């Protein structure tokens, strides 16, 4: 383990990954029964299945406390606080201290993702999902006119796989160095405006142009990982989720048939300013 090397990787490439960690593996083992119950619940399936039933989006479906823990409920075991190498790196080396975790996303893919367009997807949007991994920057929202604006200021993206599917099973993807291209683009677009007005600006053209540059210049990297491993992506990175071609469905690394690929994601928001507004200046300008 070399925290300085990991910090340099995160700040230069936009990502770093952590090897198998027994502390994290214990948390994953406790979460797994909860994840299976969440994914099987009919109400959750109705709310969160997308892409022809091949993706369970599961945004904020975990009901964890700020430390990642969850109490025992309905016969499911209690889940301890989230600890281990990746969390120590974020809290101590990256300076996020006791920043509370958000309620985690449980993102599950199944063989064949993306099996069909989502109801609201155009054919072009579906092709983008299939061919470009639905690459996106977290924290943007679209208004009724489909224009993009800043919405949330995340501190980081922490990905925690909780099963052992084959590496082709819809891995997380990221474009190395994309965070600095997006940083420069947004700085050029917004720096002359008061920061409290940034979230009111339509940044669609800036974002689309930066994304086009990223696809032309940056290396696309896939980050398959096993239970007990983790990865961190820079908050400004362009990232997505690769398809899971059904013909690659095979037995998992431990010899068990894996028909799902569940990953827990945490994206805690940076602390608010004293007036309660979002600190987009820190989001854009800090390393």
Short mmCIF file of C-alpha atoms in Angstrom, two decimals:
data_model
loop_
_atom_site.label_atom_id
_atom_site.label_comp_id
_atom_site.label_asym_id
_atom_site.label_seq_id
_atom_site.Cartn_x
_atom_site.Cartn_y
_atom_site.Cartn_z
CA UNK A 1 0.00 0.00 0.00
CA UNK A 2 1.34 3.44 -0.96
CA UNK A 3 -1.08 6.26 -0.23
CA UNK A 4 1.12 8.84 -1.94
CA UNK A 5 1.16 6.76 -5.13
CA UNK A 6 -2.60 6.33 -4.95
CA UNK A 7 -3.10 10.06 -4.46
CA UNK A 8 -0.90 10.82 -7.45
CA UNK A 9 -2.83 8.31 -9.56
CA UNK A 10 -6.17 9.79 -8.54
CA UNK A 11 -5.08 13.35 -9.27
CA UNK A 12 -3.28 12.60 -12.56
CA UNK A 13 -5.29 9.74 -14.10
CA UNK A 14 -8.57 10.40 -12.33
CA UNK A 15 -8.78 7.00 -10.61
CA UNK A 16 -7.03 4.60 -8.28
CA UNK A 17 -7.87 1.11 -7.09
CA UNK A 18 -7.29 -0.88 -3.94
CA UNK A 19 -6.49 -4.60 -3.66
CA UNK A 20 -8.38 -7.12 -1.59
CA UNK A 21 -8.92 -5.78 1.92
CA UNK A 22 -10.19 -8.07 4.72
CA UNK A 23 -11.83 -5.13 6.49
CA UNK A 24 -13.77 -4.19 3.39
CA UNK A 25 -14.55 -7.84 2.63
CA UNK A 26 -16.24 -8.16 6.04
CA UNK A 27 -18.45 -5.16 5.23
CA UNK A 28 -19.24 -6.62 1.79
CA UNK A 29 -20.20 -10.00 3.28
CA UNK A 30 -22.65 -8.26 5.61
CA UNK A 31 -24.12 -6.14 2.80
CA UNK A 32 -24.61 -9.00 0.34
CA UNK A 33 -27.80 -10.49 1.92
CA UNK A 34 -29.26 -6.97 2.13
CA UNK A 35 -28.44 -6.39 -1.55
CA UNK A 36 -30.14 -9.62 -2.59
CA UNK A 37 -33.26 -8.71 -0.62
CA UNK A 38 -33.35 -5.20 -2.10
CA UNK A 39 -32.95 -6.50 -5.66
CA UNK A 40 -35.67 -9.13 -5.21
CA UNK A 41 -38.27 -6.81 -3.70
CA UNK A 42 -41.10 -6.30 -6.24
CA UNK A 43 -41.51 -2.61 -5.41
CA UNK A 44 -37.81 -2.00 -5.91
CA UNK A 45 -37.84 -3.92 -9.19
CA UNK A 46 -40.70 -1.78 -10.44
CA UNK A 47 -38.96 1.41 -9.38
CA UNK A 48 -35.41 0.66 -10.50
CA UNK A 49 -35.20 -1.85 -13.35
CA UNK A 50 -34.04 -0.18 -16.56
CA UNK A 51 -32.75 -1.12 -20.00
CA UNK A 52 -35.09 -3.99 -20.70
CA UNK A 53 -34.66 -5.37 -17.20
CA UNK A 54 -30.88 -5.66 -17.57
CA UNK A 55 -29.97 -2.86 -15.12
CA UNK A 56 -31.19 -2.17 -11.58
CA UNK A 57 -30.23 1.48 -11.03
CA UNK A 58 -30.88 1.45 -7.27
CA UNK A 59 -30.02 5.09 -6.53
CA UNK A 60 -29.71 5.63 -2.76
CA UNK A 61 -31.56 2.38 -1.99
CA UNK A 62 -29.21 1.50 0.87
CA UNK A 63 -30.41 2.97 4.14
CA UNK A 64 -26.96 3.24 5.68
CA UNK A 65 -25.96 5.71 8.34
CA UNK A 66 -23.28 8.34 7.73
CA UNK A 67 -20.56 5.81 8.66
CA UNK A 68 -21.87 3.15 6.27
CA UNK A 69 -23.46 1.00 8.95
CA UNK A 70 -27.02 -0.43 8.97
CA UNK A 71 -28.98 -2.06 11.80
CA UNK A 72 -30.32 -5.58 11.62
CA UNK A 73 -33.79 -5.70 10.07
CA UNK A 74 -36.28 -8.36 8.92
CA UNK A 75 -33.89 -11.20 9.72
CA UNK A 76 -30.99 -9.57 7.87
CA UNK A 77 -27.75 -9.07 9.82
CA UNK A 78 -26.46 -5.73 11.02
CA UNK A 79 -23.84 -4.10 8.81
CA UNK A 80 -20.76 -2.58 10.48
CA UNK A 81 -19.32 0.85 9.70
CA UNK A 82 -17.45 1.04 6.42
CA UNK A 83 -13.71 0.90 7.13
CA UNK A 84 -10.56 -0.30 5.42
CA UNK A 85 -7.81 0.96 3.17
CA UNK A 86 -9.95 2.89 0.70
CA UNK A 87 -11.83 4.77 3.42
CA UNK A 88 -8.65 5.61 5.31
CA UNK A 89 -7.14 6.91 2.07
CA UNK A 90 -10.13 9.17 1.41
CA UNK A 91 -10.43 10.42 4.97
CA UNK A 92 -6.75 10.88 5.80
CA UNK A 93 -4.80 11.22 2.55
CA UNK A 94 -7.43 13.10 0.53
CA UNK A 95 -8.53 15.23 3.46
CA UNK A 96 -12.22 14.33 3.65
CA UNK A 97 -12.03 13.57 7.37
CA UNK A 98 -15.39 12.65 8.87
CA UNK A 99 -17.41 13.71 5.81
CA UNK A 100 -20.66 11.74 6.18
CA UNK A 101 -21.40 9.14 3.53
CA UNK A 102 -24.54 9.46 1.46
CA UNK A 103 -27.01 6.58 1.28
CA UNK A 104 -25.41 4.15 -1.14
CA UNK A 105 -26.47 3.28 -4.65
CA UNK A 106 -26.85 -0.42 -5.44
CA UNK A 107 -26.15 -0.66 -9.17
CA UNK A 108 -26.79 -4.15 -10.54
CA UNK A 109 -26.24 -5.32 -14.10
CA UNK A 110 -27.43 -8.57 -15.67
CA UNK A 111 -26.18 -10.38 -18.77
CA UNK A 112 -27.21 -8.60 -21.95
CA UNK A 113 -27.06 -5.03 -20.62
CA UNK A 114 -28.23 -2.83 -22.26
CA UNK A 115 -30.96 -5.18 -23.49
CA UNK A 116 -33.32 -2.47 -24.76
CA UNK A 117 -33.78 1.31 -24.65
CA UNK A 118 -35.22 2.81 -21.52
CA UNK A 119 -38.75 4.20 -22.01
CA UNK A 120 -37.49 7.79 -22.17
CA UNK A 121 -34.45 7.03 -24.34
CA UNK A 122 -34.22 8.02 -27.97
CA UNK A 123 -32.49 5.71 -30.41
CA UNK A 124 -29.47 8.05 -30.32
CA UNK A 125 -29.39 7.92 -26.52
CA UNK A 126 -29.55 4.13 -26.59
CA UNK A 127 -26.65 3.98 -29.05
CA UNK A 128 -24.70 6.29 -26.73
CA UNK A 129 -25.39 3.93 -23.82
CA UNK A 130 -24.36 0.90 -25.88
CA UNK A 131 -21.36 2.40 -27.71
CA UNK A 132 -20.08 5.01 -25.23
CA UNK A 133 -20.98 3.35 -21.91
CA UNK A 134 -23.51 6.15 -21.24
CA UNK A 135 -20.43 8.18 -20.22
CA UNK A 136 -21.35 11.06 -17.94
CA UNK A 137 -20.26 13.44 -15.22
CA UNK A 138 -22.04 13.00 -11.90
CA UNK A 139 -23.81 15.95 -10.35
CA UNK A 140 -25.46 17.44 -13.44
CA UNK A 141 -29.21 17.66 -13.92
CA UNK A 142 -31.42 18.35 -16.92
CA UNK A 143 -34.33 20.75 -16.87
CA UNK A 144 -37.58 20.41 -18.80
CA UNK A 145 -35.84 21.67 -21.94
CA UNK A 146 -33.08 19.02 -21.52
CA UNK A 147 -30.48 21.67 -20.72
CA UNK A 148 -27.78 20.68 -18.23
CA UNK A 149 -26.98 22.57 -15.05
CA UNK A 150 -24.80 21.97 -12.01
CA UNK A 151 -26.82 20.27 -9.29
CA UNK A 152 -24.64 18.41 -6.76
CA UNK A 153 -21.04 18.85 -5.63
CA UNK A 154 -19.69 15.40 -4.84
CA UNK A 155 -16.42 14.82 -3.01
CA UNK A 156 -15.50 11.53 -4.73
CA UNK A 157 -16.94 8.37 -6.25
CA UNK A 158 -16.22 5.18 -4.32
CA UNK A 159 -17.07 1.88 -6.02
CA UNK A 160 -17.33 -1.32 -3.96
CA UNK A 161 -18.11 -4.56 -5.85
CA UNK A 162 -19.98 -7.09 -3.73
CA UNK A 163 -19.75 -10.20 -5.94
CA UNK A 164 -17.24 -11.95 -8.23
CA UNK A 165 -18.61 -11.85 -11.78
CA UNK A 166 -16.41 -12.29 -14.87
CA UNK A 167 -14.42 -9.19 -15.91
CA UNK A 168 -16.67 -8.64 -18.94
CA UNK A 169 -19.70 -8.15 -16.69
CA UNK A 170 -20.47 -4.47 -17.30
CA UNK A 171 -17.38 -3.06 -15.57
CA UNK A 172 -17.01 0.56 -14.50
CA UNK A 173 -15.28 2.60 -17.19
CA UNK A 174 -13.42 5.89 -16.97
CA UNK A 175 -11.57 8.21 -19.36
CA UNK A 176 -8.14 8.96 -17.94
CA UNK A 177 -7.44 12.67 -17.56
CA UNK A 178 -11.03 13.62 -18.32
CA UNK A 179 -11.35 15.40 -14.98
CA UNK A 180 -8.84 18.05 -16.00
CA UNK A 181 -10.47 18.63 -19.38
CA UNK A 182 -13.84 19.12 -17.70
CA UNK A 183 -12.27 21.31 -15.01
CA UNK A 184 -10.74 23.62 -17.62
CA UNK A 185 -13.92 23.75 -19.68
CA UNK A 186 -16.14 24.66 -16.74
CA UNK A 187 -13.63 27.14 -15.37
CA UNK A 188 -13.52 28.95 -18.69
CA UNK A 189 -17.31 28.97 -18.88
CA UNK A 190 -18.03 30.02 -15.29
CA UNK A 191 -15.07 31.84 -13.72
CA UNK A 192 -16.29 35.34 -14.58
CA UNK A 193 -19.64 34.73 -12.86
CA UNK A 194 -20.35 34.78 -9.12
CA UNK A 195 -20.14 31.22 -7.82
CA UNK A 196 -23.63 31.36 -6.34
CA UNK A 197 -24.98 31.80 -9.88
CA UNK A 198 -23.16 28.83 -11.42
CA UNK A 199 -26.03 26.42 -10.82
CA UNK A 200 -28.37 28.64 -12.87
CA UNK A 201 -26.23 28.54 -16.00
CA UNK A 202 -26.96 26.29 -18.97
CA UNK A 203 -23.65 24.43 -19.44
CA UNK A 204 -24.86 22.01 -22.10
CA UNK A 205 -22.68 23.27 -24.96
CA UNK A 206 -19.59 23.41 -22.75
CA UNK A 207 -20.17 19.90 -21.45
CA UNK A 208 -20.86 18.36 -24.86
CA UNK A 209 -17.76 19.98 -26.38
CA UNK A 210 -15.57 18.80 -23.49
CA UNK A 211 -16.99 15.30 -23.76
CA UNK A 212 -16.19 15.23 -27.47
CA UNK A 213 -12.60 16.27 -26.71
CA UNK A 214 -12.33 13.56 -24.04
CA UNK A 215 -13.44 10.84 -26.44
CA UNK A 216 -10.85 12.02 -28.95
CA UNK A 217 -7.91 12.44 -26.56
CA UNK A 218 -8.34 10.33 -23.41
CA UNK A 219 -7.77 6.64 -22.87
CA UNK A 220 -10.84 4.62 -21.90
CA UNK A 221 -10.06 2.24 -19.02
CA UNK A 222 -12.23 -0.54 -17.64
CA UNK A 223 -12.05 -1.34 -13.92
CA UNK A 224 -13.41 -4.83 -13.25
CA UNK A 225 -13.02 -5.72 -9.59
CA UNK A 226 -13.83 -8.47 -7.12
CA UNK A 227 -15.61 -8.45 -3.80
CA UNK A 228 -13.24 -7.03 -1.18
CA UNK A 229 -11.59 -4.68 -3.69
CA UNK A 230 -12.52 -1.06 -4.36
CA UNK A 231 -11.77 1.88 -6.63
CA UNK A 232 -12.07 5.64 -6.37
CA UNK A 233 -12.85 7.96 -9.26
CA UNK A 234 -12.25 11.71 -9.28
CA UNK A 235 -15.45 13.70 -8.80
CA UNK A 236 -14.92 15.52 -12.14
CA UNK A 237 -14.20 12.41 -14.20
CA UNK A 238 -16.19 11.24 -17.20
CA UNK A 239 -17.18 7.65 -16.48
CA UNK A 240 -19.74 5.04 -17.35
CA UNK A 241 -20.65 1.37 -17.46
CA UNK A 242 -19.63 -1.00 -20.24
CA UNK A 243 -22.14 -3.39 -21.84
CA UNK A 244 -22.39 -7.00 -20.69
CA UNK A 245 -22.67 -9.03 -23.91
CA UNK A 246 -24.74 -12.14 -23.18
CA UNK A 247 -22.26 -14.37 -25.04
CA UNK A 248 -19.60 -13.55 -22.42
CA UNK A 249 -21.74 -14.81 -19.54
CA UNK A 250 -19.62 -17.47 -17.91
CA UNK A 251 -18.78 -18.86 -14.52
CA UNK A 252 -17.44 -16.43 -11.98
CA UNK A 253 -13.89 -16.38 -10.72
CA UNK A 254 -14.69 -18.69 -7.80
CA UNK A 255 -16.41 -21.28 -9.99
CA UNK A 256 -19.88 -20.05 -9.02
CA UNK A 257 -22.34 -19.04 -11.73
CA UNK A 258 -22.65 -15.25 -11.59
CA UNK A 259 -25.79 -13.88 -13.20
CA UNK A 260 -25.52 -10.41 -11.72
CA UNK A 261 -22.89 -7.73 -11.20
CA UNK A 262 -23.73 -5.64 -8.09
CA UNK A 263 -21.65 -2.63 -7.09
CA UNK A 264 -22.28 -0.23 -4.21
CA UNK A 265 -21.41 3.39 -4.98
CA UNK A 266 -20.95 6.24 -2.52
CA UNK A 267 -20.87 9.85 -3.73
CA UNK A 268 -21.02 12.05 -0.62
CA UNK A 269 -21.54 15.75 -1.18
CA UNK A 270 -19.04 18.35 -0.07
CA UNK A 271 -20.08 20.38 2.99
CA UNK A 272 -22.45 23.26 2.30
CA UNK A 273 -21.35 26.86 2.69
CA UNK A 274 -22.41 28.80 5.78
CA UNK A 275 -25.47 30.14 3.94
CA UNK A 276 -26.58 26.61 3.05
CA UNK A 277 -25.69 26.79 -0.63
CA UNK A 278 -23.61 24.24 -2.52
CA UNK A 279 -19.87 24.86 -2.65
CA UNK A 280 -19.33 24.57 -6.41
CA UNK A 281 -16.11 26.63 -6.21
CA UNK A 282 -14.49 23.96 -4.05
CA UNK A 283 -15.95 21.23 -6.28
CA UNK A 284 -14.36 22.77 -9.36
CA UNK A 285 -11.09 24.14 -8.03
CA UNK A 286 -9.74 21.74 -5.40
CA UNK A 287 -7.43 18.90 -6.54
#
